[in-house]
Amino acid sequence: MNEVIGGGIDLRSDTVTRPTKAMLAAMQAAEVGDDVYGDDPTVNRLQDRLAEMAGMEAALFMPSGTQSNLVALMTHCARGDEYLVGQVAHTYRYEGGGAAVLGSIQPQPIENADDGTIPIEKLRAAVKPRDDHFARTRLIALENTIHGQVVPQAYVEEVAAFAREAGLALHLDGARVFNAVVASGLSLGEICAPFDSVSICLSKGLGTPVGSVLCGPASFIDEGHRWRKMLGGGLRQAGILAAAGLYALDHHVERLADDHANAARLAEGLRGIAGPAVRGPFTNMVFVDVAPADVDGLAKALRDAGIVASVGPHTRFVTHLDCDRAGVDRVVDAVAGFYGRTAA
Ligand SMILES: *Cc1c(COP(=O)(O)O)cnc(C)c1O
């Protein structure tokens, strides 16, 4: 674990981690080449390794998860095509509308159920007839984990069967798929098997400074390579970054169980204070509904205790590599202090 600057704790996201000394050493030692020419041996190793783990033919190192999802959408869908996606999914809600803006792809958002799934009957009803009045429905995009929740594999299998029947491709935004792997006990290959393509973030719980990997069939990755270049994602000596990813695959996957245990401890502590306002733990996330009148006060109490959090009516706490058990206990103490009760 890193010493967070000033001894603070930051639970805004699992993206706030800084590379460990050992990860930096692996990055410094990386053998590199020009990846736009396909010459970087470390990037190639990372791509081959993740493709194999995911049970896919090929993979492509990407600067960010947003670009990785966008390349996937632009490869699956052409101008005037449509993808079906959850209303609260990252690709729809939190990626600046890139599919529509840069891909000329129409999103068809569908209300998610509370567990993050999209009911199959809603997917079925959203598929457009083949008629010139409509965009051409091409793709379904799921997310796992979604807001920390592991998507049941039986559900994914059902969606995959429906997608095949309807002639649609199936993409997984697997930014936090390794949290699903660790929480479910399924392998990455098992979780990815129903999908045509999968995007995986290295910069979330895996703790690298930069990078995502898009996995899929060889022809899909070939096509994606072109979109990545067009979107400005062709990197040169990217092996320095890929080395962090390889290091994380060796050292930071199994330890995600610690983040899940810390989130469970946090949820238990907070529930002792705020009761039913606490939702979770969901893998490495805990949510707390905060009364609007308490938002500013709670934010200040946390700040005063050296804790960085995005406090709002729906506060999300995310555990990660740079927050240990003691850190979680400090958060519980600070919240208890604000609400004037002793931490349970
Ligand atoms: C973070 C995230 C992304 C995007 O990754 P960036 O690297 O931040 O662009 C995509 N999907 C989900 C579910 C994420 O949490």
Short mmCIF file of C-alpha atoms and ligand atoms in Angstrom, two decimals:
data_model
loop_
_atom_site.label_atom_id
_atom_site.label_comp_id
_atom_site.label_asym_id
_atom_site.label_seq_id
_atom_site.Cartn_x
_atom_site.Cartn_y
_atom_site.Cartn_z
CA MET A 1 0.00 0.00 0.00
CA ASN A 2 1.10 3.56 -0.66
CA GLU A 3 1.38 6.28 1.92
CA VAL A 4 -1.29 8.69 0.75
CA ILE A 5 0.01 12.24 0.72
CA GLY A 6 -0.65 13.90 4.07
CA GLY A 7 -1.99 10.66 5.53
CA GLY A 8 -5.34 11.28 3.84
CA ILE A 9 -7.84 8.74 2.62
CA ASP A 10 -9.51 9.11 -0.75
CA LEU A 11 -12.58 6.96 -1.37
CA ARG A 12 -13.99 8.84 -4.37
CA SER A 13 -12.97 6.06 -6.73
CA ASP A 14 -10.58 3.16 -7.21
CA THR A 15 -8.91 5.28 -9.91
CA VAL A 16 -7.09 7.43 -7.33
CA THR A 17 -4.41 4.84 -6.54
CA ARG A 18 -0.80 5.64 -7.31
CA PRO A 19 1.61 3.05 -8.68
CA THR A 20 3.50 1.16 -5.99
CA LYS A 21 7.30 1.20 -5.96
CA ALA A 22 7.38 -2.35 -7.31
CA MET A 23 5.02 -1.41 -10.14
CA LEU A 24 7.18 1.62 -10.99
CA ALA A 25 10.25 -0.62 -11.03
CA ALA A 26 8.51 -2.98 -13.48
CA MET A 27 7.60 0.01 -15.65
CA GLN A 28 11.14 1.32 -15.61
CA ALA A 29 12.52 -2.08 -16.60
CA ALA A 30 10.07 -2.54 -19.50
CA GLU A 31 11.41 -3.42 -22.91
CA VAL A 32 9.75 -1.02 -25.36
CA GLY A 33 9.22 -0.35 -29.06
CA ASP A 34 6.89 1.76 -31.18
CA ASP A 35 3.44 0.31 -30.61
CA VAL A 36 1.89 2.13 -33.58
CA TYR A 37 4.12 -0.17 -35.66
CA GLY A 38 3.16 -3.10 -33.42
CA ASP A 39 6.79 -3.25 -32.26
CA ASP A 40 6.40 -2.93 -28.50
CA PRO A 41 7.11 -6.35 -26.99
CA THR A 42 5.65 -5.46 -23.60
CA VAL A 43 2.39 -4.20 -25.09
CA ASN A 44 2.21 -7.34 -27.21
CA ARG A 45 2.77 -9.52 -24.14
CA LEU A 46 0.01 -7.75 -22.22
CA GLN A 47 -2.40 -8.02 -25.16
CA ASP A 48 -1.65 -11.70 -25.70
CA ARG A 49 -1.96 -12.47 -22.04
CA LEU A 50 -5.30 -10.74 -21.52
CA ALA A 51 -6.72 -12.13 -24.76
CA GLU A 52 -5.84 -15.61 -23.57
CA MET A 53 -7.25 -15.05 -20.08
CA ALA A 54 -10.48 -13.68 -21.56
CA GLY A 55 -10.70 -16.55 -24.05
CA MET A 56 -10.62 -14.12 -26.99
CA GLU A 57 -8.48 -14.24 -30.14
CA ALA A 58 -6.85 -10.85 -29.80
CA ALA A 59 -6.58 -7.72 -27.70
CA LEU A 60 -5.66 -4.06 -28.03
CA PHE A 61 -4.07 -1.83 -25.40
CA MET A 62 -6.02 1.41 -25.03
CA PRO A 63 -5.26 4.68 -23.24
CA SER A 64 -8.58 4.69 -21.37
CA GLY A 65 -11.72 2.68 -20.77
CA THR A 66 -13.78 5.37 -22.46
CA GLN A 67 -11.76 5.07 -25.66
CA SER A 68 -11.80 1.29 -25.41
CA ASN A 69 -15.61 1.20 -25.22
CA LEU A 70 -15.88 3.79 -28.00
CA VAL A 71 -13.62 1.78 -30.29
CA ALA A 72 -15.71 -1.31 -29.54
CA LEU A 73 -18.96 0.51 -30.32
CA MET A 74 -17.54 2.03 -33.51
CA THR A 75 -16.28 -1.37 -34.63
CA HIS A 76 -19.56 -3.18 -33.95
CA CYS A 77 -21.81 -0.40 -35.25
CA ALA A 78 -21.69 1.79 -38.36
CA ARG A 79 -23.21 5.24 -38.90
CA GLY A 80 -26.96 5.01 -38.37
CA ASP A 81 -26.76 1.82 -36.36
CA GLU A 82 -28.00 1.55 -32.80
CA TYR A 83 -26.91 -0.12 -29.58
CA LEU A 84 -29.06 -1.14 -26.64
CA VAL A 85 -27.61 -0.06 -23.31
CA GLY A 86 -28.64 0.46 -19.69
CA GLN A 87 -29.78 3.91 -18.65
CA VAL A 88 -27.13 3.96 -15.88
CA ALA A 89 -24.40 2.23 -17.90
CA HIS A 90 -21.05 3.97 -18.16
CA THR A 91 -20.92 3.81 -21.97
CA TYR A 92 -24.24 5.64 -22.20
CA ARG A 93 -24.20 8.02 -19.26
CA TYR A 94 -20.60 8.77 -18.39
CA GLU A 95 -18.69 8.84 -21.67
CA GLY A 96 -19.75 12.22 -22.98
CA GLY A 97 -22.14 10.77 -25.55
CA GLY A 98 -19.10 9.67 -27.60
CA ALA A 99 -20.93 6.89 -29.44
CA ALA A 100 -23.41 9.43 -30.82
CA VAL A 101 -20.96 12.32 -31.23
CA LEU A 102 -17.99 10.50 -32.75
CA GLY A 103 -19.53 7.24 -33.94
CA SER A 104 -22.88 8.44 -35.35
CA ILE A 105 -24.31 5.54 -33.37
CA GLN A 106 -27.74 5.95 -31.81
CA PRO A 107 -27.88 4.78 -28.21
CA GLN A 108 -31.16 3.19 -27.12
CA PRO A 109 -30.98 3.47 -23.34
CA ILE A 110 -33.19 1.13 -21.31
CA GLU A 111 -34.07 1.42 -17.62
CA ASN A 112 -31.91 -0.88 -15.52
CA ALA A 113 -33.41 -3.08 -12.82
CA ASP A 114 -32.12 -2.46 -9.27
CA ASP A 115 -29.53 -5.23 -9.66
CA GLY A 116 -28.07 -3.52 -12.74
CA THR A 117 -29.45 -5.99 -15.26
CA ILE A 118 -31.66 -4.96 -18.18
CA PRO A 119 -34.79 -7.15 -18.30
CA ILE A 120 -34.72 -9.34 -21.44
CA GLU A 121 -38.29 -8.39 -22.37
CA LYS A 122 -37.23 -4.74 -22.45
CA LEU A 123 -34.29 -5.60 -24.70
CA ARG A 124 -36.62 -7.59 -26.95
CA ALA A 125 -39.11 -4.71 -27.16
CA ALA A 126 -36.35 -2.22 -28.02
CA VAL A 127 -35.02 -4.06 -31.09
CA LYS A 128 -36.18 -2.12 -34.14
CA PRO A 129 -37.83 -3.76 -37.15
CA ARG A 130 -35.79 -3.76 -40.37
CA ASP A 131 -37.51 -0.76 -41.90
CA ASP A 132 -36.07 2.51 -43.23
CA HIS A 133 -37.82 4.45 -40.47
CA PHE A 134 -35.54 3.03 -37.84
CA ALA A 135 -31.92 2.94 -36.87
CA ARG A 136 -30.48 -0.57 -37.33
CA THR A 137 -30.17 -2.31 -33.98
CA ARG A 138 -26.77 -4.01 -33.98
CA LEU A 139 -25.46 -4.45 -30.47
CA ILE A 140 -26.27 -4.92 -26.79
CA ALA A 141 -23.79 -3.52 -24.28
CA LEU A 142 -23.73 -4.82 -20.70
CA GLU A 143 -21.53 -3.79 -17.77
CA ASN A 144 -20.00 -6.05 -15.09
CA THR A 145 -19.60 -5.11 -12.33
CA ILE A 146 -22.24 -2.41 -12.63
CA HIS A 147 -22.13 0.13 -9.79
CA GLY A 148 -20.22 -2.53 -7.91
CA GLN A 149 -22.80 -5.25 -8.44
CA VAL A 150 -21.79 -8.56 -9.99
CA VAL A 151 -24.11 -9.43 -12.87
CA PRO A 152 -25.43 -13.00 -12.53
CA GLN A 153 -23.85 -15.25 -15.14
CA ALA A 154 -27.17 -17.05 -15.80
CA TYR A 155 -28.63 -13.67 -16.80
CA VAL A 156 -25.69 -12.98 -19.12
CA GLU A 157 -26.23 -16.38 -20.78
CA GLU A 158 -29.89 -15.49 -21.35
CA VAL A 159 -28.98 -12.16 -22.92
CA ALA A 160 -26.39 -13.89 -25.11
CA ALA A 161 -28.99 -16.42 -26.31
CA PHE A 162 -31.38 -13.57 -27.08
CA ALA A 163 -28.64 -11.60 -28.89
CA ARG A 164 -27.84 -14.62 -31.08
CA GLU A 165 -31.51 -15.13 -31.87
CA ALA A 166 -31.91 -11.44 -32.76
CA GLY A 167 -28.64 -11.28 -34.75
CA LEU A 168 -27.07 -8.76 -32.38
CA ALA A 169 -23.50 -8.56 -31.14
CA LEU A 170 -22.82 -8.45 -27.38
CA HIS A 171 -20.21 -6.19 -25.76
CA LEU A 172 -19.12 -6.14 -22.13
CA ASP A 173 -17.91 -2.98 -20.46
CA GLY A 174 -15.76 -4.91 -18.02
CA ALA A 175 -13.99 -1.93 -16.50
CA ARG A 176 -14.20 -3.76 -13.15
CA VAL A 177 -14.60 -7.30 -14.44
CA PHE A 178 -11.75 -8.52 -12.22
CA ASN A 179 -13.83 -7.51 -9.19
CA ALA A 180 -16.54 -9.79 -10.60
CA VAL A 181 -13.96 -12.55 -11.11
CA VAL A 182 -12.77 -12.35 -7.51
CA ALA A 183 -16.26 -11.99 -6.03
CA SER A 184 -17.87 -14.78 -8.09
CA GLY A 185 -15.04 -17.30 -8.20
CA LEU A 186 -15.57 -17.59 -11.97
CA SER A 187 -12.56 -17.19 -14.24
CA LEU A 188 -12.19 -14.22 -16.57
CA GLY A 189 -12.70 -16.64 -19.47
CA GLU A 190 -15.95 -17.93 -18.01
CA ILE A 191 -17.32 -14.43 -17.45
CA CYS A 192 -16.29 -13.26 -20.93
CA ALA A 193 -17.35 -16.39 -22.86
CA PRO A 194 -20.86 -15.17 -23.80
CA PHE A 195 -19.52 -11.87 -25.20
CA ASP A 196 -18.19 -10.90 -28.62
CA SER A 197 -15.96 -8.21 -27.11
CA VAL A 198 -14.85 -7.07 -23.68
CA SER A 199 -13.20 -3.88 -22.43
CA ILE A 200 -11.15 -4.21 -19.24
CA CYS A 201 -9.69 -1.33 -17.19
CA LEU A 202 -6.24 -1.69 -15.65
CA SER A 203 -6.50 1.68 -13.93
CA LYS A 204 -9.37 0.89 -11.55
CA GLY A 205 -8.93 -1.72 -8.83
CA LEU A 206 -5.87 -3.16 -10.54
CA GLY A 207 -4.07 0.05 -9.67
CA THR A 208 -2.13 1.00 -12.81
CA PRO A 209 -1.74 4.68 -13.65
CA VAL A 210 -3.13 4.33 -17.19
CA GLY A 211 -4.68 1.84 -19.52
CA SER A 212 -7.45 -0.46 -20.62
CA VAL A 213 -7.49 -3.47 -22.92
CA LEU A 214 -10.13 -4.32 -25.52
CA CYS A 215 -10.47 -8.03 -26.30
CA GLY A 216 -12.32 -9.70 -29.16
CA PRO A 217 -12.04 -11.67 -32.39
CA ALA A 218 -8.90 -11.02 -34.49
CA SER A 219 -10.84 -9.31 -37.31
CA PHE A 220 -12.63 -7.09 -34.78
CA ILE A 221 -9.35 -6.06 -33.14
CA ASP A 222 -7.84 -5.34 -36.58
CA GLU A 223 -10.72 -3.02 -37.36
CA GLY A 224 -10.51 -1.50 -33.85
CA HIS A 225 -6.83 -0.75 -34.41
CA ARG A 226 -7.80 1.67 -37.15
CA TRP A 227 -10.42 3.46 -35.01
CA ARG A 228 -7.95 3.69 -32.13
CA LYS A 229 -5.46 5.50 -34.40
CA MET A 230 -8.18 7.83 -35.69
CA LEU A 231 -9.28 8.67 -32.16
CA GLY A 232 -5.72 9.58 -31.21
CA GLY A 233 -5.10 6.48 -29.14
CA GLY A 234 -2.08 5.17 -31.02
CA LEU A 235 0.73 5.30 -28.45
CA ARG A 236 4.44 4.86 -29.08
CA GLN A 237 6.67 3.36 -26.33
CA ALA A 238 3.55 2.22 -24.50
CA GLY A 239 5.37 -0.77 -23.02
CA ILE A 240 6.14 1.41 -20.00
CA LEU A 241 2.38 1.52 -19.35
CA ALA A 242 1.72 -2.06 -20.38
CA ALA A 243 4.37 -3.23 -17.90
CA ALA A 244 2.22 -1.77 -15.13
CA GLY A 245 -0.67 -3.86 -16.45
CA LEU A 246 1.39 -7.05 -16.51
CA TYR A 247 2.58 -6.32 -12.99
CA ALA A 248 -1.03 -5.77 -11.88
CA LEU A 249 -2.17 -9.08 -13.40
CA ASP A 250 0.52 -10.83 -11.37
CA HIS A 251 0.09 -8.97 -8.08
CA HIS A 252 -3.16 -7.00 -7.88
CA VAL A 253 -5.93 -9.38 -8.90
CA GLU A 254 -6.32 -11.68 -5.90
CA ARG A 255 -5.87 -8.78 -3.51
CA LEU A 256 -9.14 -7.28 -4.78
CA ALA A 257 -10.64 -9.59 -2.13
CA ASP A 258 -9.08 -7.22 0.46
CA ASP A 259 -10.93 -4.28 -1.12
CA HIS A 260 -14.17 -6.27 -0.97
CA ALA A 261 -13.54 -7.16 2.69
CA ASN A 262 -12.79 -3.51 3.46
CA ALA A 263 -16.00 -2.43 1.71
CA ALA A 264 -17.92 -4.99 3.79
CA ARG A 265 -16.33 -3.62 6.96
CA LEU A 266 -17.15 -0.08 5.89
CA ALA A 267 -20.77 -1.01 5.11
CA GLU A 268 -21.16 -2.73 8.47
CA GLY A 269 -19.70 0.25 10.33
CA LEU A 270 -21.82 2.77 8.44
CA ARG A 271 -24.97 0.68 8.88
CA GLY A 272 -24.46 0.92 12.63
CA ILE A 273 -24.68 4.69 12.24
CA ALA A 274 -26.96 5.35 9.28
CA GLY A 275 -29.00 2.12 9.15
CA PRO A 276 -31.13 1.67 6.05
CA ALA A 277 -29.53 4.64 4.29
CA VAL A 278 -26.56 2.33 3.59
CA ARG A 279 -26.61 0.11 0.49
CA GLY A 280 -24.03 -2.53 -0.10
CA PRO A 281 -21.34 -3.70 0.09
CA PHE A 282 -21.22 -4.37 -3.63
CA THR A 283 -17.72 -5.71 -4.32
CA ASN A 284 -15.58 -2.61 -3.57
CA MET A 285 -18.40 -0.08 -3.27
CA VAL A 286 -20.73 1.16 -0.55
CA PHE A 287 -23.49 3.72 -1.11
CA VAL A 288 -25.02 5.98 1.49
CA ASP A 289 -28.13 8.10 1.00
CA VAL A 290 -27.44 11.37 2.76
CA ALA A 291 -30.25 13.78 3.64
CA PRO A 292 -29.78 16.96 1.56
CA ALA A 293 -29.54 19.02 4.76
CA ASP A 294 -26.61 16.88 5.95
CA VAL A 295 -24.53 16.93 2.76
CA ASP A 296 -22.40 20.01 3.48
CA GLY A 297 -21.86 19.10 7.13
CA LEU A 298 -20.84 15.53 6.38
CA ALA A 299 -18.52 16.69 3.60
CA LYS A 300 -16.84 19.08 6.02
CA ALA A 301 -16.56 16.47 8.79
CA LEU A 302 -14.83 14.09 6.37
CA ARG A 303 -12.57 16.82 5.01
CA ASP A 304 -11.57 17.81 8.54
CA ALA A 305 -10.66 14.17 9.20
CA GLY A 306 -8.43 14.09 6.10
CA ILE A 307 -10.90 12.02 4.08
CA VAL A 308 -11.68 12.82 0.46
CA ALA A 309 -15.10 11.63 -0.68
CA SER A 310 -17.75 12.72 -3.18
CA VAL A 311 -20.44 13.48 -0.64
CA GLY A 312 -23.91 14.07 -2.08
CA PRO A 313 -27.45 12.77 -1.68
CA HIS A 314 -26.14 9.44 -3.05
CA THR A 315 -22.65 9.18 -1.67
CA ARG A 316 -20.41 6.45 -3.06
CA PHE A 317 -17.40 5.11 -1.20
CA VAL A 318 -14.97 2.99 -3.21
CA THR A 319 -12.25 0.89 -1.55
CA HIS A 320 -8.91 0.21 -3.24
CA LEU A 321 -5.20 -0.52 -2.96
CA ASP A 322 -4.42 2.73 -1.13
CA CYS A 323 -6.95 2.29 1.67
CA ASP A 324 -6.50 -0.41 4.30
CA ARG A 325 -8.69 -1.60 7.17
CA ALA A 326 -7.49 1.17 9.46
CA GLY A 327 -8.39 3.70 6.78
CA VAL A 328 -11.90 2.32 6.54
CA ASP A 329 -12.22 2.52 10.33
CA ARG A 330 -11.21 6.18 10.20
CA VAL A 331 -13.99 6.84 7.71
CA VAL A 332 -16.52 5.12 9.97
CA ASP A 333 -15.27 7.14 12.96
CA ALA A 334 -15.56 10.41 11.04
CA VAL A 335 -19.10 9.62 9.89
CA ALA A 336 -20.04 8.56 13.43
CA GLY A 337 -18.56 11.81 14.74
CA PHE A 338 -20.74 13.80 12.39
CA TYR A 339 -23.91 11.97 13.29
CA GLY A 340 -22.96 12.23 16.98
CA ARG A 341 -22.83 8.53 17.66
CA THR A 342 -20.11 6.10 18.56
CA ALA A 343 -18.93 3.85 15.73
CA ALA A 344 -20.54 0.44 16.10
C1 LIG B 1 -14.02 3.97 -15.38
C2 LIG B 1 -15.00 3.26 -16.23
C3 LIG B 1 -14.93 3.34 -17.62
C4 LIG B 1 -14.00 4.27 -18.36
O1 LIG B 1 -12.70 4.21 -18.03
P1 LIG B 1 -11.76 5.51 -18.12
O2 LIG B 1 -10.41 4.90 -18.15
O3 LIG B 1 -12.05 6.32 -16.90
O4 LIG B 1 -12.08 6.22 -19.38
C5 LIG B 1 -15.85 2.61 -18.34
N1 LIG B 1 -16.77 1.86 -17.74
C6 LIG B 1 -16.88 1.78 -16.41
C7 LIG B 1 -17.93 0.91 -15.81
C8 LIG B 1 -15.99 2.47 -15.61
O5 LIG B 1 -16.11 2.39 -14.28
#
